[in-house]
């Protein structure tokens, strides 16, 4: 190991210079001679059939090359499941330009291809479409009586169904000394990462394609293209070195990928298709969800009964599911539980994973009900959570691999100054502003997915590591470099980590907070195997100084192998390579989780969130003035990039609680605020004093790195903490997110 390990150090992002200077190239910035541009035409009705297209005026424009519709598209894969992908839920995936049927408002129905973007966009306005309209239904609340259980299947294996009921909930709830209940409503949210969805398909000839795609999984896009268009996977190369945010929107291949590849293959030309900001609202979203909770506790404050029902929206062609109701019994022991999760089919595109899918939704309802129950018992909300602290996962009757939530509570409360909170609502103020303190716990399950990496020592004695994983702005490049550097005892500067390319070793889609645990474990395993190969090569050298020694007897440091008992006896990597006839030494490893061991434990990251709000007593305007999040997420590889992840989650939590909502008009069956002027998100003036604490947590079970991931845990506790702070400030429980001003007037 290196004398100065980089794991655990706040290393700045290695690609930061490229990003801030504009030299980092994204999917829409790769140009080749003769590049064509596609512009998508979307359905203006919600349900029905296309009767005819009138494309003559558009085709007559100079520079217009082709207009693709379902009527003239090339022959494609026959079976619906060939359009599936790594993140596809149960059901039949959407097939662009498949037939004349309109399944949802905004569905892509045609692609105009021209020799410049402006002409393609203008020509699209001249294409006239005649429809036969059909009745549609897009309202969740209007169809709650049609709610049904999700269909079961292998898809979404990371999203378990609710646990079976325990005990007799109805009796236990009825007999409870204190009861709290609520109905919680979450509006629709749409992904709006800074980078628009773009695919640039470079036609290489002979069925070979190089594709620059906005994606969270290069191999996922590669498999998707190969399955649909009948191409050999080796002839498809998907590259995504820089991704301008995604948050789940790039987990599944979006329709611009399909259309770009289709046009390139048919025209035998390179084609770029870019979706504009309005079109970002035509695929995927966090589903609107209605929740009902009923929690009961005894006079001693111990929770006796937990009931959580969630009803969410899905499309008519796929069963998109989330883990919404499973969390309460993981956090709070109770002998009587009843958890239910149902779906309503409506005429929309399938919802899509968005940061902490299900967890963000469910924790709001859970933690607000916990706060309400604590108030009814006249117990401080922090003390109430400590009274009901779960040392084990009561829902699965398993121990946790590690859990430092109690320390999160302690450190977070101390940093925030929770002891200064007044229990009685409306008892703290600054001028005409009502001040409130609120808190919430957070939880997100820790996953690990099989992944592979390859490590090479070059003739120059440098280390090169590669994996197909993407970096969606989380710091993946930097963290993987740190892991590799430490494993071979090198400084970060001597390591190159190559990524974001489907020709590289297998990596899963980047999401679910599992990337470091999955790909990082593969990086560590491959470099560890490389150490062994280097040492074996050193042993084979003539008159080897290590003859008679084992790998446990040596250190790897500074590009050399050194005898532990005498560092003056050493060999440089370059010397070993020279003895190896100048050939680089390489090792590749698949990292597969130890499922037999892991199944005995529940694995999760935890957080404690403390929030202060000010509410204008006259206008109802809410301002989050400060917040502290304490996180226990195992080993933190890079506290600088990890802190950035938690801060980003906290800011999005503010957005979720107070700003962000896509408004539907169910008479029209469409979203009405499909732009960033009316789809509200926080700006700089909305964000104030935010602080992050990483609580030390040593987990020797979860994986060799001891990591749990931080992508989701930073957001799940923020909305309920804000809602609870609003109650403390105003005395009003507002269970609809985002909180509207009129609810407080």
mmCIF file of N, CA and C in Angstrom, residues 275-335:
data_model
loop_
_atom_site.group_PDB
_atom_site.id
_atom_site.type_symbol
_atom_site.label_atom_id
_atom_site.label_comp_id
_atom_site.label_asym_id
_atom_site.label_seq_id
_atom_site.Cartn_x
_atom_site.Cartn_y
_atom_site.Cartn_z
ATOM 1 N N UNK A 275 -33.020 16.203 -28.333
ATOM 2 C CA UNK A 275 -34.337 16.586 -27.816
ATOM 3 C C UNK A 275 -34.236 17.961 -27.180
ATOM 4 N N UNK A 276 -35.234 18.810 -27.432
ATOM 5 C CA UNK A 276 -35.217 20.133 -26.810
ATOM 6 C C UNK A 276 -35.806 20.050 -25.405
ATOM 7 N N UNK A 277 -35.815 21.173 -24.709
ATOM 8 C CA UNK A 277 -36.237 21.158 -23.306
ATOM 9 C C UNK A 277 -37.679 20.696 -23.151
ATOM 10 N N UNK A 278 -38.563 21.112 -24.042
ATOM 11 C CA UNK A 278 -39.961 20.668 -23.951
ATOM 12 C C UNK A 278 -40.054 19.162 -24.125
ATOM 13 N N UNK A 279 -39.249 18.606 -25.022
ATOM 14 C CA UNK A 279 -39.296 17.163 -25.267
ATOM 15 C C UNK A 279 -38.738 16.361 -24.098
ATOM 16 N N UNK A 280 -38.020 17.018 -23.191
ATOM 17 C CA UNK A 280 -37.551 16.324 -21.989
ATOM 18 C C UNK A 280 -38.728 15.903 -21.097
ATOM 19 N N UNK A 281 -39.883 16.465 -21.348
ATOM 20 C CA UNK A 281 -41.082 16.118 -20.581
ATOM 21 C C UNK A 281 -41.898 15.023 -21.271
ATOM 22 N N UNK A 282 -41.355 14.394 -22.309
ATOM 23 C CA UNK A 282 -42.104 13.386 -23.066
ATOM 24 C C UNK A 282 -41.635 11.969 -22.773
ATOM 25 N N UNK A 283 -40.769 11.792 -21.788
ATOM 26 C CA UNK A 283 -40.377 10.444 -21.378
ATOM 27 C C UNK A 283 -40.028 10.464 -19.902
ATOM 28 N N UNK A 284 -40.482 9.452 -19.193
ATOM 29 C CA UNK A 284 -40.057 9.255 -17.816
ATOM 30 C C UNK A 284 -40.403 10.377 -16.864
ATOM 31 N N UNK A 285 -40.649 10.037 -15.604
ATOM 32 C CA UNK A 285 -40.944 11.026 -14.576
ATOM 33 C C UNK A 285 -41.070 10.293 -13.244
ATOM 34 N N UNK A 286 -40.947 11.040 -12.148
ATOM 35 C CA UNK A 286 -41.289 10.458 -10.846
ATOM 36 C C UNK A 286 -42.808 10.419 -10.764
ATOM 37 N N UNK A 287 -43.384 9.259 -10.488
ATOM 38 C CA UNK A 287 -44.838 9.138 -10.598
ATOM 39 C C UNK A 287 -45.578 9.826 -9.458
ATOM 40 N N UNK A 288 -46.707 10.463 -9.758
ATOM 41 C CA UNK A 288 -47.563 10.962 -8.678
ATOM 42 C C UNK A 288 -48.012 9.790 -7.814
ATOM 43 N N UNK A 289 -48.075 10.005 -6.522
ATOM 44 C CA UNK A 289 -48.362 8.919 -5.580
ATOM 45 C C UNK A 289 -49.238 9.437 -4.449
ATOM 46 N N UNK A 290 -50.255 8.663 -4.115
ATOM 47 C CA UNK A 290 -51.117 8.944 -2.954
ATOM 48 C C UNK A 290 -50.771 7.933 -1.868
ATOM 49 N N UNK A 291 -50.529 8.430 -0.649
ATOM 50 C CA UNK A 291 -50.171 7.531 0.452
ATOM 51 C C UNK A 291 -51.087 7.754 1.651
ATOM 52 N N UNK A 292 -51.331 6.674 2.370
ATOM 53 C CA UNK A 292 -52.089 6.727 3.626
ATOM 54 C C UNK A 292 -51.265 6.023 4.698
ATOM 55 N N UNK A 293 -51.110 6.663 5.837
ATOM 56 C CA UNK A 293 -50.385 6.057 6.948
ATOM 57 C C UNK A 293 -51.269 6.037 8.193
ATOM 58 N N UNK A 294 -51.061 5.015 9.018
ATOM 59 C CA UNK A 294 -51.678 4.923 10.344
ATOM 60 C C UNK A 294 -50.641 4.284 11.264
ATOM 61 N N UNK A 295 -50.144 5.045 12.218
ATOM 62 C CA UNK A 295 -49.149 4.552 13.166
ATOM 63 C C UNK A 295 -49.728 4.653 14.573
ATOM 64 N N UNK A 296 -49.472 3.646 15.391
ATOM 65 C CA UNK A 296 -49.933 3.657 16.779
ATOM 66 C C UNK A 296 -48.793 3.396 17.739
ATOM 67 N N UNK A 297 -48.895 3.947 18.954
ATOM 68 C CA UNK A 297 -47.852 3.769 19.970
ATOM 69 C C UNK A 297 -48.477 3.652 21.346
ATOM 70 N N UNK A 298 -47.733 3.029 22.270
ATOM 71 C CA UNK A 298 -48.175 2.917 23.651
ATOM 72 C C UNK A 298 -47.845 4.165 24.444
ATOM 73 N N UNK A 299 -48.287 4.198 25.690
ATOM 74 C CA UNK A 299 -48.067 5.363 26.539
ATOM 75 C C UNK A 299 -46.581 5.586 26.801
ATOM 76 N N UNK A 300 -45.809 4.505 26.731
ATOM 77 C CA UNK A 300 -44.366 4.601 26.947
ATOM 78 C C UNK A 300 -43.614 5.100 25.708
ATOM 79 N N UNK A 301 -44.345 5.369 24.626
ATOM 80 C CA UNK A 301 -43.735 5.870 23.408
ATOM 81 C C UNK A 301 -43.315 4.804 22.426
ATOM 82 N N UNK A 302 -43.452 3.533 22.796
ATOM 83 C CA UNK A 302 -43.062 2.451 21.894
ATOM 84 C C UNK A 302 -44.119 2.261 20.800
ATOM 85 N N UNK A 303 -43.674 2.216 19.554
ATOM 86 C CA UNK A 303 -44.585 2.006 18.426
ATOM 87 C C UNK A 303 -45.097 0.575 18.446
ATOM 88 N N UNK A 304 -46.389 0.436 18.284
ATOM 89 C CA UNK A 304 -47.011 -0.891 18.320
ATOM 90 C C UNK A 304 -47.606 -1.310 16.985
ATOM 91 N N UNK A 305 -47.915 -0.343 16.121
ATOM 92 C CA UNK A 305 -48.619 -0.670 14.878
ATOM 93 C C UNK A 305 -48.181 0.273 13.762
ATOM 94 N N UNK A 306 -47.942 -0.290 12.581
ATOM 95 C CA UNK A 306 -47.529 0.489 11.407
ATOM 96 C C UNK A 306 -48.334 0.047 10.197
ATOM 97 N N UNK A 307 -49.003 1.001 9.563
ATOM 98 C CA UNK A 307 -49.721 0.717 8.312
ATOM 99 C C UNK A 307 -49.347 1.799 7.296
ATOM 100 N N UNK A 308 -48.976 1.353 6.104
ATOM 101 C CA UNK A 308 -48.589 2.293 5.052
ATOM 102 C C UNK A 308 -49.128 1.758 3.735
ATOM 103 N N UNK A 309 -49.982 2.541 3.110
ATOM 104 C CA UNK A 309 -50.541 2.209 1.793
ATOM 105 C C UNK A 309 -50.091 3.272 0.799
ATOM 106 N N UNK A 310 -49.582 2.839 -0.360
ATOM 107 C CA UNK A 310 -49.195 3.765 -1.422
ATOM 108 C C UNK A 310 -49.849 3.326 -2.721
ATOM 109 N N UNK A 311 -50.398 4.297 -3.446
ATOM 110 C CA UNK A 311 -50.995 4.044 -4.761
ATOM 111 C C UNK A 311 -50.319 4.975 -5.750
ATOM 112 N N UNK A 312 -49.684 4.383 -6.765
ATOM 113 C CA UNK A 312 -48.877 5.167 -7.696
ATOM 114 C C UNK A 312 -49.355 4.962 -9.125
ATOM 115 N N UNK A 313 -48.910 5.868 -9.974
ATOM 116 C CA UNK A 313 -49.253 5.845 -11.392
ATOM 117 C C UNK A 313 -48.280 4.963 -12.165
ATOM 118 N N UNK A 314 -48.797 4.271 -13.184
ATOM 119 C CA UNK A 314 -47.942 3.614 -14.163
ATOM 120 C C UNK A 314 -48.593 3.738 -15.532
ATOM 121 N N UNK A 315 -47.839 3.378 -16.566
ATOM 122 C CA UNK A 315 -48.398 3.433 -17.921
ATOM 123 C C UNK A 315 -49.267 2.204 -18.166
ATOM 124 N N UNK A 316 -49.914 2.176 -19.299
ATOM 125 C CA UNK A 316 -50.733 1.011 -19.636
ATOM 126 C C UNK A 316 -49.899 -0.119 -20.231
ATOM 127 N N UNK A 317 -48.629 0.170 -20.569
ATOM 128 C CA UNK A 317 -47.840 -0.874 -21.215
ATOM 129 C C UNK A 317 -46.717 -1.423 -20.343
ATOM 130 N N UNK A 318 -46.412 -0.781 -19.211
ATOM 131 C CA UNK A 318 -45.399 -1.298 -18.302
ATOM 132 C C UNK A 318 -45.835 -1.088 -16.857
ATOM 133 N N UNK A 319 -45.414 -2.014 -15.989
ATOM 134 C CA UNK A 319 -45.662 -1.908 -14.559
ATOM 135 C C UNK A 319 -44.437 -1.314 -13.879
ATOM 136 N N UNK A 320 -44.323 0.005 -13.911
ATOM 137 C CA UNK A 320 -43.212 0.640 -13.203
ATOM 138 C C UNK A 320 -43.524 0.627 -11.706
ATOM 139 N N UNK A 321 -42.597 0.097 -10.901
ATOM 140 C CA UNK A 321 -42.817 0.014 -9.460
ATOM 141 C C UNK A 321 -41.691 0.714 -8.706
ATOM 142 N N UNK A 322 -41.985 1.091 -7.479
ATOM 143 C CA UNK A 322 -40.991 1.674 -6.580
ATOM 144 C C UNK A 322 -41.130 1.031 -5.212
ATOM 145 N N UNK A 323 -40.078 1.098 -4.429
ATOM 146 C CA UNK A 323 -40.125 0.640 -3.039
ATOM 147 C C UNK A 323 -40.523 1.842 -2.186
ATOM 148 N N UNK A 324 -41.799 1.926 -1.848
ATOM 149 C CA UNK A 324 -42.332 3.086 -1.132
ATOM 150 C C UNK A 324 -42.656 2.753 0.320
ATOM 151 N N UNK A 325 -43.259 1.598 0.559
ATOM 152 C CA UNK A 325 -43.845 1.316 1.876
ATOM 153 C C UNK A 325 -42.996 0.382 2.734
ATOM 154 N N UNK A 326 -41.850 -0.049 2.263
ATOM 155 C CA UNK A 326 -41.059 -1.042 2.997
ATOM 156 C C UNK A 326 -40.195 -0.445 4.104
ATOM 157 N N UNK A 327 -40.074 0.878 4.138
ATOM 158 C CA UNK A 327 -39.023 1.491 4.949
ATOM 159 C C UNK A 327 -39.349 1.629 6.439
ATOM 160 N N UNK A 328 -40.621 1.832 6.789
ATOM 161 C CA UNK A 328 -40.939 2.188 8.182
ATOM 162 C C UNK A 328 -40.537 1.099 9.159
ATOM 163 N N UNK A 329 -40.803 -0.169 8.819
ATOM 164 C CA UNK A 329 -40.467 -1.247 9.750
ATOM 165 C C UNK A 329 -38.979 -1.586 9.722
ATOM 166 N N UNK A 330 -38.264 -1.097 8.699
ATOM 167 C CA UNK A 330 -36.806 -1.218 8.723
ATOM 168 C C UNK A 330 -36.213 -0.246 9.735
ATOM 169 N N UNK A 331 -36.872 0.910 9.903
ATOM 170 C CA UNK A 331 -36.386 1.933 10.830
ATOM 171 C C UNK A 331 -36.955 1.784 12.231
ATOM 172 N N UNK A 332 -38.202 1.319 12.336
ATOM 173 C CA UNK A 332 -38.891 1.312 13.623
ATOM 174 C C UNK A 332 -39.487 -0.068 13.904
ATOM 175 N N UNK A 333 -39.113 -0.687 15.026
ATOM 176 C CA UNK A 333 -39.671 -2.001 15.365
ATOM 177 C C UNK A 333 -41.155 -1.895 15.691
ATOM 178 N N UNK A 334 -41.927 -2.854 15.207
ATOM 179 C CA UNK A 334 -43.356 -2.952 15.537
ATOM 180 C C UNK A 334 -43.794 -4.383 15.291
ATOM 181 N N UNK A 335 -44.597 -4.892 16.188
ATOM 182 C CA UNK A 335 -45.056 -6.283 16.069
ATOM 183 C C UNK A 335 -46.262 -6.429 15.150
#
